[in-house]
mmCIF file of C-alpha atoms in Angstrom:
data_model
loop_
_atom_site.group_PDB
_atom_site.id
_atom_site.type_symbol
_atom_site.label_atom_id
_atom_site.label_comp_id
_atom_site.label_asym_id
_atom_site.label_seq_id
_atom_site.Cartn_x
_atom_site.Cartn_y
_atom_site.Cartn_z
ATOM 1 C CA UNK U 1 68.318 199.649 216.176
ATOM 2 C CA UNK U 2 71.095 197.159 216.840
ATOM 3 C CA UNK U 3 72.419 196.476 220.349
ATOM 4 C CA UNK U 4 75.774 194.749 220.790
ATOM 5 C CA UNK U 5 75.737 192.359 223.756
ATOM 6 C CA UNK U 6 78.071 193.330 226.609
ATOM 7 C CA UNK U 7 79.519 191.055 229.329
ATOM 8 C CA UNK U 8 76.894 189.956 231.846
ATOM 9 C CA UNK U 9 73.876 190.893 229.735
ATOM 10 C CA UNK U 10 70.973 188.532 229.245
ATOM 11 C CA UNK U 11 67.958 188.759 226.980
ATOM 12 C CA UNK U 12 65.926 189.702 230.065
ATOM 13 C CA UNK U 13 68.297 192.515 231.041
ATOM 14 C CA UNK U 14 68.327 193.849 227.469
ATOM 15 C CA UNK U 15 64.521 193.682 227.449
ATOM 16 C CA UNK U 16 64.417 195.714 230.694
ATOM 17 C CA UNK U 17 67.017 198.249 229.507
ATOM 18 C CA UNK U 18 65.146 199.021 226.280
ATOM 19 C CA UNK U 19 61.628 198.630 227.749
ATOM 20 C CA UNK U 20 60.599 196.041 225.152
ATOM 21 C CA UNK U 21 59.017 192.684 225.863
ATOM 22 C CA UNK U 22 60.896 189.409 225.534
ATOM 23 C CA UNK U 23 58.262 188.396 222.981
ATOM 24 C CA UNK U 24 59.119 191.371 220.750
ATOM 25 C CA UNK U 25 62.851 190.698 221.100
ATOM 26 C CA UNK U 26 62.297 187.079 220.038
ATOM 27 C CA UNK U 27 60.109 188.217 217.113
ATOM 28 C CA UNK U 28 62.753 190.721 215.952
ATOM 29 C CA UNK U 29 65.548 188.143 216.317
ATOM 30 C CA UNK U 30 64.230 184.789 215.036
ATOM 31 C CA UNK U 31 66.154 181.786 216.290
ATOM 32 C CA UNK U 32 67.946 183.742 218.996
ATOM 33 C CA UNK U 33 69.583 181.361 221.408
ATOM 34 C CA UNK U 34 72.297 181.680 224.022
ATOM 35 C CA UNK U 35 73.766 185.207 223.976
ATOM 36 C CA UNK U 36 77.485 185.881 223.661
ATOM 37 C CA UNK U 37 79.517 189.073 224.026
ATOM 38 C CA UNK U 38 79.585 190.978 220.748
ATOM 39 C CA UNK U 39 76.383 189.411 219.419
ATOM 40 C CA UNK U 40 74.138 191.859 217.572
ATOM 41 C CA UNK U 41 70.509 192.039 218.747
ATOM 42 C CA UNK U 42 67.825 193.983 216.893
ATOM 43 C CA UNK U 43 65.813 196.262 219.200
ATOM 44 C CA UNK U 44 62.370 196.819 217.661
ATOM 45 C CA UNK U 45 60.798 200.270 217.603
ATOM 46 C CA UNK U 46 63.951 202.388 217.802
ATOM 47 C CA UNK U 47 65.826 203.952 214.898
ATOM 48 C CA UNK U 48 69.555 203.377 214.518
ATOM 49 C CA UNK U 49 71.279 206.228 216.460
ATOM 50 C CA UNK U 50 73.581 206.932 213.485
ATOM 51 C CA UNK U 51 70.500 208.079 211.513
ATOM 52 C CA UNK U 52 69.723 210.783 214.099
ATOM 53 C CA UNK U 53 71.643 214.061 213.724
ATOM 54 C CA UNK U 54 71.572 214.774 217.473
ATOM 55 C CA UNK U 55 73.965 213.445 220.112
ATOM 56 C CA UNK U 56 74.033 214.171 223.822
ATOM 57 C CA UNK U 57 77.300 214.118 225.760
ATOM 58 C CA UNK U 58 77.239 214.247 229.538
ATOM 59 C CA UNK U 59 80.289 215.185 231.594
ATOM 60 C CA UNK U 60 79.664 213.968 235.131
ATOM 61 C CA UNK U 61 82.750 215.739 236.535
ATOM 62 C CA UNK U 62 81.867 219.067 234.903
ATOM 63 C CA UNK U 63 78.140 218.582 235.604
ATOM 64 C CA UNK U 64 77.093 219.597 232.144
ATOM 65 C CA UNK U 65 75.112 218.137 229.278
ATOM 66 C CA UNK U 66 76.166 219.123 225.769
ATOM 67 C CA UNK U 67 73.830 218.827 222.799
ATOM 68 C CA UNK U 68 75.374 218.329 219.362
ATOM 69 C CA UNK U 69 73.759 218.525 215.927
ATOM 70 C CA UNK U 70 75.739 216.790 213.183
ATOM 71 C CA UNK U 71 78.824 216.988 215.390
ATOM 72 C CA UNK U 72 78.535 220.730 216.069
ATOM 73 C CA UNK U 73 77.899 221.967 219.590
ATOM 74 C CA UNK U 74 74.435 223.517 219.849
ATOM 75 C CA UNK U 75 73.987 224.097 223.548
ATOM 76 C CA UNK U 76 75.401 223.322 226.994
ATOM 77 C CA UNK U 77 73.066 222.756 229.943
ATOM 78 C CA UNK U 78 73.942 222.629 233.659
ATOM 79 C CA UNK U 79 72.924 219.357 235.345
ATOM 80 C CA UNK U 80 72.922 217.467 238.625
ATOM 81 C CA UNK U 81 74.402 213.962 238.724
ATOM 82 C CA UNK U 82 74.521 210.924 240.996
ATOM 83 C CA UNK U 83 75.962 211.164 244.473
ATOM 84 C CA UNK U 84 78.924 209.073 245.636
ATOM 85 C CA UNK U 85 76.914 205.958 246.540
ATOM 86 C CA UNK U 86 74.637 206.138 243.493
ATOM 87 C CA UNK U 87 76.881 207.449 240.745
ATOM 88 C CA UNK U 88 75.699 208.285 237.251
ATOM 89 C CA UNK U 89 76.764 205.314 235.099
ATOM 90 C CA UNK U 90 79.312 206.004 232.353
ATOM 91 C CA UNK U 91 78.734 204.510 228.921
ATOM 92 C CA UNK U 92 76.824 204.821 225.677
ATOM 93 C CA UNK U 93 73.045 204.722 225.832
ATOM 94 C CA UNK U 94 70.044 205.871 223.802
ATOM 95 C CA UNK U 95 66.801 207.572 224.725
ATOM 96 C CA UNK U 96 64.169 204.832 224.563
ATOM 97 C CA UNK U 97 61.014 206.733 225.516
ATOM 98 C CA UNK U 98 59.719 209.766 227.367
ATOM 99 C CA UNK U 99 57.011 210.792 229.775
ATOM 100 C CA UNK U 100 55.538 214.252 230.308
ATOM 101 C CA UNK U 101 54.864 215.256 233.937
ATOM 102 C CA UNK U 102 55.937 211.974 235.552
ATOM 103 C CA UNK U 103 55.317 213.436 238.996
ATOM 104 C CA UNK U 104 57.357 213.444 242.171
ATOM 105 C CA UNK U 105 60.959 214.637 242.007
ATOM 106 C CA UNK U 106 61.192 214.168 238.213
ATOM 107 C CA UNK U 107 59.893 217.581 237.227
ATOM 108 C CA UNK U 108 58.058 218.146 233.957
ATOM 109 C CA UNK U 109 59.745 215.550 231.717
ATOM 110 C CA UNK U 110 61.425 212.135 231.922
ATOM 111 C CA UNK U 111 63.636 210.837 229.088
ATOM 112 C CA UNK U 112 64.295 207.134 229.685
ATOM 113 C CA UNK U 113 67.816 205.872 228.991
ATOM 114 C CA UNK U 114 68.658 202.379 227.745
ATOM 115 C CA UNK U 115 69.874 201.420 231.221
ATOM 116 C CA UNK U 116 67.090 200.243 233.481
ATOM 117 C CA UNK U 117 66.238 202.790 236.178
ATOM 118 C CA UNK U 118 68.115 205.734 234.672
ATOM 119 C CA UNK U 119 66.999 208.808 232.791
ATOM 120 C CA UNK U 120 67.400 212.483 232.057
ATOM 121 C CA UNK U 121 64.693 214.451 233.822
ATOM 122 C CA UNK U 122 63.541 217.740 235.245
ATOM 123 C CA UNK U 123 63.444 218.415 238.964
ATOM 124 C CA UNK U 124 61.236 219.737 241.714
ATOM 125 C CA UNK U 125 64.438 220.967 243.435
ATOM 126 C CA UNK U 126 66.155 223.464 241.098
ATOM 127 C CA UNK U 127 68.732 224.211 243.813
ATOM 128 C CA UNK U 128 70.191 220.731 243.216
ATOM 129 C CA UNK U 129 71.455 221.585 239.720
ATOM 130 C CA UNK U 130 75.250 221.685 239.656
ATOM 131 C CA UNK U 131 75.581 219.176 242.490
ATOM 132 C CA UNK U 132 76.133 215.431 242.903
ATOM 133 C CA UNK U 133 72.860 214.579 244.647
ATOM 134 C CA UNK U 134 70.759 212.223 242.507
ATOM 135 C CA UNK U 135 70.337 208.454 242.614
ATOM 136 C CA UNK U 136 72.299 208.275 239.348
ATOM 137 C CA UNK U 137 69.942 210.076 236.974
ATOM 138 C CA UNK U 138 70.760 213.297 235.190
ATOM 139 C CA UNK U 139 68.685 216.193 236.497
ATOM 140 C CA UNK U 140 68.058 219.360 234.529
ATOM 141 C CA UNK U 141 66.140 222.559 235.100
ATOM 142 C CA UNK U 142 62.564 221.972 233.944
ATOM 143 C CA UNK U 143 62.794 224.585 231.168
ATOM 144 C CA UNK U 144 66.013 222.944 229.914
ATOM 145 C CA UNK U 145 64.713 219.361 229.854
ATOM 146 C CA UNK U 146 61.621 220.557 227.969
ATOM 147 C CA UNK U 147 63.824 222.267 225.393
ATOM 148 C CA UNK U 148 66.003 219.163 225.065
ATOM 149 C CA UNK U 149 62.981 216.860 224.724
ATOM 150 C CA UNK U 150 61.548 219.078 222.002
ATOM 151 C CA UNK U 151 64.739 218.692 219.954
ATOM 152 C CA UNK U 152 66.001 215.119 220.426
ATOM 153 C CA UNK U 153 63.943 212.102 219.315
ATOM 154 C CA UNK U 154 63.831 208.653 220.836
ATOM 155 C CA UNK U 155 66.854 206.706 219.626
ATOM 156 C CA UNK U 156 69.237 209.653 220.102
ATOM 157 C CA UNK U 157 72.623 208.600 221.472
ATOM 158 C CA UNK U 158 73.624 209.666 224.999
ATOM 159 C CA UNK U 159 77.307 209.355 225.926
ATOM 160 C CA UNK U 160 78.057 209.680 229.629
ATOM 161 C CA UNK U 161 81.683 210.343 230.582
ATOM 162 C CA UNK U 162 83.100 210.447 234.129
#
């Protein structure tokens, strides 16, 4: 996939966001030098989001996650979002990888977003769904995150709106 460099990003921060090594970024982008805003960087191992028929839209204010297939709404899921001091970050991201049964408060599934430290995951506290209580991640009921993970592949676009 192609990532367009945003203000403040470095090759190291892009490497961390997409969970790829600096070595693989250099190999995928021969001759890469000083980054500038708008520069296009190839991220190895992920398909271009436009080739995936699924898109996820998150409304932080409405506390819902909407799943679209080819632009048509398939399903709406209730979610929990970040609390006031650790808000869920707005923006456009992709799912970069996943982990089954990550343990702790993350429930039965973790879908890593292309922003270091953030993801869509299940919960060991189902009573938190519908509230602003997380450290910025998007929490779902375990059954819902399993259903979502079964449908959307890595590389799927996730749009988070305030």
